PDB file of C-alpha atoms and ligand atoms in Angstrom:
ATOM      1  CA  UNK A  16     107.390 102.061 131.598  1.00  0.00           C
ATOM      2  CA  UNK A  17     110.852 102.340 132.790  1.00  0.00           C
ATOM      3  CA  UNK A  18     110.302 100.275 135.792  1.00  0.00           C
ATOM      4  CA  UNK A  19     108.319  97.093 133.626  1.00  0.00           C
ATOM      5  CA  UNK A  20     110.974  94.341 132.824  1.00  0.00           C
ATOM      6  CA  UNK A  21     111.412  93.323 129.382  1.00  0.00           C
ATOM      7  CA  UNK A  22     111.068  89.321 130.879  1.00  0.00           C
ATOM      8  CA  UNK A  23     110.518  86.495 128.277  1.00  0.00           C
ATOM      9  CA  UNK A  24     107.856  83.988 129.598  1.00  0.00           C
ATOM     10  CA  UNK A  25     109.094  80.698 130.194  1.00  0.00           C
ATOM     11  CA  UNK A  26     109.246  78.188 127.092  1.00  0.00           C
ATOM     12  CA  UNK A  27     108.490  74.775 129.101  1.00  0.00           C
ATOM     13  CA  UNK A  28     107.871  71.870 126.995  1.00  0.00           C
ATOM     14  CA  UNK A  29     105.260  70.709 129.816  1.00  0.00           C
ATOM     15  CA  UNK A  30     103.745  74.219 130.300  1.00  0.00           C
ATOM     16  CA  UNK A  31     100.443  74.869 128.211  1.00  0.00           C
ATOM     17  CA  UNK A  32     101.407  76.654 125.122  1.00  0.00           C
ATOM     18  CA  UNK A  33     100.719  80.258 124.706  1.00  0.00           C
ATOM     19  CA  UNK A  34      98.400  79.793 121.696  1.00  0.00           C
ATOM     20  CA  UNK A  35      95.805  78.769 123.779  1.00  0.00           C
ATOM     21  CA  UNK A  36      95.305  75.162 122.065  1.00  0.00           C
ATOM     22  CA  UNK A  37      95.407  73.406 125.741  1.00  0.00           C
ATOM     23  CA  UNK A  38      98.239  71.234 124.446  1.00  0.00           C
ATOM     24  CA  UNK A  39     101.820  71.130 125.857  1.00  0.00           C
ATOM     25  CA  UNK A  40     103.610  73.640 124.430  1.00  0.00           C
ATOM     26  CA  UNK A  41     106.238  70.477 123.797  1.00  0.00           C
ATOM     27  CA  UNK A  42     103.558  68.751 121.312  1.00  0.00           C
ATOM     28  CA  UNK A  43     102.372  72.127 119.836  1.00  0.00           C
ATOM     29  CA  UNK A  44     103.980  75.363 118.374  1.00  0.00           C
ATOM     30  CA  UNK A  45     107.700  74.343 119.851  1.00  0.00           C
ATOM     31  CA  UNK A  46     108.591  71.692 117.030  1.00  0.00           C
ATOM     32  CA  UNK A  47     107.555  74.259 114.099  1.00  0.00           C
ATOM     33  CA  UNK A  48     109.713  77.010 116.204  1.00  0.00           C
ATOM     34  CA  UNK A  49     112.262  74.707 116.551  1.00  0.00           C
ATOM     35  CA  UNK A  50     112.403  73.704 112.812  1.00  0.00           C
ATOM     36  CA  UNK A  51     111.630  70.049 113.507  1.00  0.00           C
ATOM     37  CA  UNK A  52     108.048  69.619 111.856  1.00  0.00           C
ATOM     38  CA  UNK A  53     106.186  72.729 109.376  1.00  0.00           C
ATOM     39  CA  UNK A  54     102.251  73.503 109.953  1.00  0.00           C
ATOM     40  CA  UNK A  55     100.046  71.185 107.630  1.00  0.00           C
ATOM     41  CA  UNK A  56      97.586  74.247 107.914  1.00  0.00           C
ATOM     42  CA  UNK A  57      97.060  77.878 108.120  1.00  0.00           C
ATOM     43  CA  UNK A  58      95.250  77.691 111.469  1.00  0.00           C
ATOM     44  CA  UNK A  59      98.766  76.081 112.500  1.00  0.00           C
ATOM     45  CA  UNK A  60     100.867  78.650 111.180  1.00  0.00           C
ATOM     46  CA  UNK A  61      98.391  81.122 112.792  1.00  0.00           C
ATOM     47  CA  UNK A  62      98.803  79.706 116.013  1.00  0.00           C
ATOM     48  CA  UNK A  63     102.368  79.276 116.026  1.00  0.00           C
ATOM     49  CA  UNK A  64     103.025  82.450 114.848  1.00  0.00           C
ATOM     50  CA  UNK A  65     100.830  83.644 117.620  1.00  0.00           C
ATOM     51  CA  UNK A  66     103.054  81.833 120.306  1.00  0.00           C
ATOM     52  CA  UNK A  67     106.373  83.315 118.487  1.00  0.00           C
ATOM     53  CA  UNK A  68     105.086  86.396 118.956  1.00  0.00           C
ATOM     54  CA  UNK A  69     104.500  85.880 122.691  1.00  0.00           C
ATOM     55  CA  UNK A  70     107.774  83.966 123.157  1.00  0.00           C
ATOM     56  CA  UNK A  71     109.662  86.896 120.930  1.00  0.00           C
ATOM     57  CA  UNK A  72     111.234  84.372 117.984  1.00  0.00           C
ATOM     58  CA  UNK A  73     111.699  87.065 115.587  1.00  0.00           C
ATOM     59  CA  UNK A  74     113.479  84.932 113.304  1.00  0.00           C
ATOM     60  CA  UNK A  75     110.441  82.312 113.058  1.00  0.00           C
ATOM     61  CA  UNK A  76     108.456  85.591 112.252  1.00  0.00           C
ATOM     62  CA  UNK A  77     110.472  86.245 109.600  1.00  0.00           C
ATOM     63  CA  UNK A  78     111.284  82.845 108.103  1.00  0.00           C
ATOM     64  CA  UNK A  79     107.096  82.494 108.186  1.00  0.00           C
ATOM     65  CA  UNK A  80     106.122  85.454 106.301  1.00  0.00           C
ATOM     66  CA  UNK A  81     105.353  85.021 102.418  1.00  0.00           C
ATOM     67  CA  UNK A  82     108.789  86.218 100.310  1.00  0.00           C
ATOM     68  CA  UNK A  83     106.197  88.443  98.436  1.00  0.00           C
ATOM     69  CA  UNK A  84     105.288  90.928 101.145  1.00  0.00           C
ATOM     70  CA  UNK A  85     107.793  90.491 103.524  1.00  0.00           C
ATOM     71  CA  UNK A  86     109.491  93.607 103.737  1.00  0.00           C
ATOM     72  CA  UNK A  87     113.033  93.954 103.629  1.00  0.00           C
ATOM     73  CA  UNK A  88     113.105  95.704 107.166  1.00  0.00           C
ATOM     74  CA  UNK A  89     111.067  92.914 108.831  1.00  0.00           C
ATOM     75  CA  UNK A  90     113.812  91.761 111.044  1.00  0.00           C
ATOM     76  CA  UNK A  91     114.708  95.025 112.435  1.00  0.00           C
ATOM     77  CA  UNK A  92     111.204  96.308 113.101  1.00  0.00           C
ATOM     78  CA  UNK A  93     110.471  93.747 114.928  1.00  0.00           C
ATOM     79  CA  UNK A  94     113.734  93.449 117.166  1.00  0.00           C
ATOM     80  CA  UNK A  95     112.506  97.124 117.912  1.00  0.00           C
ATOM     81  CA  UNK A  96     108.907  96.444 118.641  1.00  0.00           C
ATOM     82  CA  UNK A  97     108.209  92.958 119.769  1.00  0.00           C
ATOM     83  CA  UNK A  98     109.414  94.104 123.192  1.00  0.00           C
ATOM     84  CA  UNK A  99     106.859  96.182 123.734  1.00  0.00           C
ATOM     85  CA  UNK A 100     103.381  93.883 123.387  1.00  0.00           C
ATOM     86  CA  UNK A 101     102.418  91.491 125.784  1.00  0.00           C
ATOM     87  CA  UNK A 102     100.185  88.919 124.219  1.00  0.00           C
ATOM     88  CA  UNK A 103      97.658  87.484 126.567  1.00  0.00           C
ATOM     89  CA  UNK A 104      95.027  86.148 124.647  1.00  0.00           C
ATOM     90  CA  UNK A 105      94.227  84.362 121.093  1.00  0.00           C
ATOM     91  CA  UNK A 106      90.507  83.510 120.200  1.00  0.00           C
ATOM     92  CA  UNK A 107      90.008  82.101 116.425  1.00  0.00           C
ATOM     93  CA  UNK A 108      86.899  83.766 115.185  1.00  0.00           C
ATOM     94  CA  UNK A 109      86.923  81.781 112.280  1.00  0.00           C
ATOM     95  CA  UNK A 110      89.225  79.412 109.292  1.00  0.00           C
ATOM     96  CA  UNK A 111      88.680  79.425 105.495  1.00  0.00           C
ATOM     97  CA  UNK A 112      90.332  76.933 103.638  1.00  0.00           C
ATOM     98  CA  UNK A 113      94.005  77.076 104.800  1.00  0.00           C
ATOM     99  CA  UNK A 114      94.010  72.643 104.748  1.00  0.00           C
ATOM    100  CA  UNK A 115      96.413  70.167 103.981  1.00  0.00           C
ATOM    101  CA  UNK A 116      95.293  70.322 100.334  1.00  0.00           C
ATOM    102  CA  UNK A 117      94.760  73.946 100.145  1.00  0.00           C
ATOM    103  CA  UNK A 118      96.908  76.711  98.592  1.00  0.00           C
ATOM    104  CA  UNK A 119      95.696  79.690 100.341  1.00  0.00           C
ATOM    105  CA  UNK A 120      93.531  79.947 103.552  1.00  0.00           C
ATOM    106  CA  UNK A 121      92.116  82.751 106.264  1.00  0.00           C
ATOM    107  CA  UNK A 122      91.853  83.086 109.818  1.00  0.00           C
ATOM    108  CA  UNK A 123      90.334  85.406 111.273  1.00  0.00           C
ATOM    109  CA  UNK A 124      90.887  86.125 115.162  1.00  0.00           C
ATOM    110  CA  UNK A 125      91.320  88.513 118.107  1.00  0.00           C
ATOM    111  CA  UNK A 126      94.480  88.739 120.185  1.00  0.00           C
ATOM    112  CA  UNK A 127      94.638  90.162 123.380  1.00  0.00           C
ATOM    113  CA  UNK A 128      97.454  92.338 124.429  1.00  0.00           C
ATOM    114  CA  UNK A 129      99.123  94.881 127.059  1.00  0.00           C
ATOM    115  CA  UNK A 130     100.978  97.892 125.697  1.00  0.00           C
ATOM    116  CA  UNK A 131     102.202 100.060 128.336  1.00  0.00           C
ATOM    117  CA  UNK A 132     100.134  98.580 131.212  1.00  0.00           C
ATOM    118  CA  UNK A 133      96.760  98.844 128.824  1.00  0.00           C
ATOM    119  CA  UNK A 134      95.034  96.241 127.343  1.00  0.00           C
ATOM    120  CA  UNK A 135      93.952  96.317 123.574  1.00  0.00           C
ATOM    121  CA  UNK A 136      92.542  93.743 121.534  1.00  0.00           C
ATOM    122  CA  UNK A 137      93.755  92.942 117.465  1.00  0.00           C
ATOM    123  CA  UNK A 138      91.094  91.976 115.523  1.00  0.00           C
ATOM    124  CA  UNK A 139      92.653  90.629 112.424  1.00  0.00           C
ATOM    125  CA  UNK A 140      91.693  88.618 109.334  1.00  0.00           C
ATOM    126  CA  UNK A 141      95.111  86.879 108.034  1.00  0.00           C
ATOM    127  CA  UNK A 142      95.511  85.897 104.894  1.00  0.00           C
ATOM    128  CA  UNK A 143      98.320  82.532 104.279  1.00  0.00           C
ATOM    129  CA  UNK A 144      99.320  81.030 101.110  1.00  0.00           C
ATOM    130  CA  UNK A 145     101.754  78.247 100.183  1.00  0.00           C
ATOM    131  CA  UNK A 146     105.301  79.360  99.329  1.00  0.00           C
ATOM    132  CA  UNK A 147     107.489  75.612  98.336  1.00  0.00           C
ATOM    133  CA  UNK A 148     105.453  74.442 100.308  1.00  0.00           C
ATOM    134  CA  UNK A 149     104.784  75.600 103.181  1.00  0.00           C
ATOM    135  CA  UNK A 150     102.417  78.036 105.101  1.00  0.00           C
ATOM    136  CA  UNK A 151     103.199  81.564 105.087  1.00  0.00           C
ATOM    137  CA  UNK A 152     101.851  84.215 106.224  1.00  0.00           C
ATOM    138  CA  UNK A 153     100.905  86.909 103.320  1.00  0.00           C
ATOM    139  CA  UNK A 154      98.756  89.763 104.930  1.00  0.00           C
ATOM    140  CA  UNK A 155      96.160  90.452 106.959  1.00  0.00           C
ATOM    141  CA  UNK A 156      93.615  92.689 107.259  1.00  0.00           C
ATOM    142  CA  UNK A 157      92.475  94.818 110.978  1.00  0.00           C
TER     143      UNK A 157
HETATM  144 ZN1   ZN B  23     100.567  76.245 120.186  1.00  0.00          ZN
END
């Protein structure tokens, strides 16, 4: 492992985003990452928090996950472990709820990833609910 570098993929406004929506990265995740707009939906928040992952943006991890289970250690685990996953692949399996006029929604999906030169697949339903607001992520369920 010693010899893989820990490289952060390039965050081009032209290139396709990561969340594999075949939009510009530019007119996808980047303004929520950026602060400039907030998901209207869960699939949204799913997706951008799929692309943070990829592009590392612990602190839009953090700032996204629901006050009530977000532990206090959130920040920290992931400076220590984001480094270590590289996401390849997002596939939405399905969406419940989780629109503009919703409270609470679910997507479920499978991520693709390398860990150590191996690839593994996450097959996760996530629960979101509102928090002032906005989307956050709550839990989810492998
Ligand atoms: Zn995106």
């Amino acid at each position: 492992m010693s010899e893989v570098k820990k490289r952060i993929p390039g965050q081009r406004e032209s290139s396709l985003c990561p969340c594999k929506s075949e939009l510009n990265y530019g007119i996808c995740c980047q303004p929520f990452h950026h602060g400039k707009a907030k998901p209207e939906t869960a699939l949204q928040l799913m997706r951008s928090r799929y692309s943070a992952y990829f592009f590392r943006k612990v602190d839009y991890l953090v700032e996204t996950t629901h006050p009530d289970t977000r532990s206090p250690n959130l920040k920290k685990e992931l400076e220590e472990t984001i480094h270590q996953v590289n996401w390849s692949f997002l596939t939405i399996v399905s969406v419940s709820r989780g629109g503009k006029d919703d409270k609470t929604g679910k997507v479920e999906f499978i991520a693709e990833y390398f860990q150590g030169g191996e690839p593994f697949e996450l097959h996760e339903t996530s629960r979101f609910k509102r928090h002032k607001g906005a989307w956050k992520y709550l839990d989810g369920k492998s």
